[in-house]
Amino acid sequence: MPTPPRMPDVHKTMNATDERPESGAADAPRNYEDAVAELETLVARMEGGALSLEDSLAAYRRGATLVAYCQAQLEQVEQQVRVLEADATVALDPARLRAAGGDDV
């Protein structure tokens, strides 16, 4: 049985028009805003229709990685907001304020 052809390394082909070095393609973005900006660029390149099949696949994979990063960042921020809201609710609890000596509540 013949050996199937080897698939090209899609991480290397993705950067044909990307300005970053090839090894940087899999790097995590610096922050949420950078991830969203890169996603927008990827979507525009993919919608442009000029990417090869391999480049489209690499862009899709990078996009999936960026989406996962963004979702994780949003979940962390949501958790921080829940903690802050809980702290604010406890701090403003009238019974707690009276116990602390704030009789004017």
Coordinates of C-alpha atoms in Angstrom, one line a residue:
M1 CA 0.0 0.0 0.0
P2 CA 1.5 3.4 -0.9
T3 CA 2.3 5.9 1.7
P4 CA -0.1 8.8 1.8
P5 CA 1.4 12.2 0.8
R6 CA 2.6 14.3 3.7
M7 CA 0.5 17.3 4.5
P8 CA 2.3 20.7 4.5
D9 CA 3.1 22.3 7.8
V10 CA 0.2 24.8 8.0
H11 CA 1.8 26.9 10.7
K12 CA 4.6 27.8 8.4
T13 CA 2.4 28.5 5.4
M14 CA 0.1 30.9 7.3
N15 CA 2.7 33.6 7.5
A16 CA 3.3 34.1 3.8
T17 CA 1.7 37.6 4.1
D18 CA 1.9 38.0 7.9
E19 CA 4.6 40.4 9.1
R20 CA 5.4 38.4 12.2
P21 CA 8.1 35.7 12.2
E22 CA 6.8 32.2 11.6
S23 CA 7.5 31.1 15.1
G24 CA 5.2 33.9 16.4
A25 CA 2.1 32.5 14.7
A26 CA 1.2 30.3 17.6
D27 CA 2.1 32.8 20.3
A28 CA -0.5 34.1 22.6
P29 CA -1.6 37.7 22.0
R30 CA -0.4 40.4 24.4
N31 CA -4.0 41.2 25.4
Y32 CA -7.6 40.9 24.5
E33 CA -7.6 43.9 22.2
D34 CA -4.7 42.5 20.2
A35 CA -6.4 39.2 19.9
V36 CA -9.6 40.8 18.6
A37 CA -7.6 42.9 16.1
E38 CA -5.8 39.8 14.8
L39 CA -9.1 38.0 14.5
E40 CA -10.5 40.9 12.5
T41 CA -7.5 40.7 10.2
L42 CA -7.8 37.0 9.8
V43 CA -11.5 37.2 9.0
A44 CA -10.8 39.9 6.4
R45 CA -8.0 37.8 4.7
M46 CA -10.2 34.7 4.7
E47 CA -13.2 36.6 3.3
G48 CA -11.0 38.1 0.6
G49 CA -10.7 34.7 -0.9
A50 CA -7.1 35.1 -1.9
L51 CA -5.7 32.5 0.6
S52 CA -4.7 29.1 -0.5
L53 CA -6.4 26.1 1.1
E54 CA -3.4 25.6 3.4
D55 CA -3.3 29.2 4.4
S56 CA -7.1 29.2 5.0
L57 CA -6.8 26.2 7.2
A58 CA -3.9 27.8 9.1
A59 CA -5.9 31.1 9.5
Y60 CA -8.9 29.1 10.7
R61 CA -6.8 27.3 13.3
R62 CA -5.2 30.5 14.5
G63 CA -8.6 32.1 14.7
A64 CA -9.9 29.2 16.8
T65 CA -6.9 29.7 19.1
L66 CA -7.6 33.5 19.4
V67 CA -11.3 32.9 20.0
A68 CA -10.4 30.5 22.9
Y69 CA -8.0 33.1 24.3
C70 CA -10.7 35.8 24.1
Q71 CA -13.3 33.6 25.7
A72 CA -10.9 32.8 28.6
Q73 CA -10.1 36.5 29.1
L74 CA -13.8 37.3 29.2
E75 CA -14.5 34.6 31.7
Q76 CA -11.7 35.9 33.9
V77 CA -13.1 39.4 33.7
E78 CA -16.7 38.2 34.4
Q79 CA -15.4 36.3 37.5
Q80 CA -13.6 39.5 38.7
V81 CA -16.8 41.5 38.2
R82 CA -18.8 38.9 40.2
V83 CA -16.2 39.1 43.1
L84 CA -16.4 42.9 43.0
E85 CA -20.2 42.9 43.0
A86 CA -20.2 40.5 45.9
D87 CA -17.8 42.6 47.8
A88 CA -19.8 45.7 47.1
T89 CA -23.0 44.0 48.2
V90 CA -21.4 42.9 51.5
A91 CA -19.9 46.3 52.1
L92 CA -23.3 48.0 51.6
D93 CA -25.3 45.6 53.7
P94 CA -27.3 47.8 56.2
A95 CA -27.0 45.2 59.0
R96 CA -23.3 45.0 58.6
L97 CA -23.0 48.8 58.5
R98 CA -25.0 49.1 61.8
A99 CA -22.9 46.5 63.4
A100 CA -19.8 48.5 62.4
G101 CA -21.2 51.6 64.1
G102 CA -22.9 53.3 61.2
D103 CA -26.2 54.1 63.0
D104 CA -27.4 56.5 60.4
V105 CA -28.3 53.8 57.9

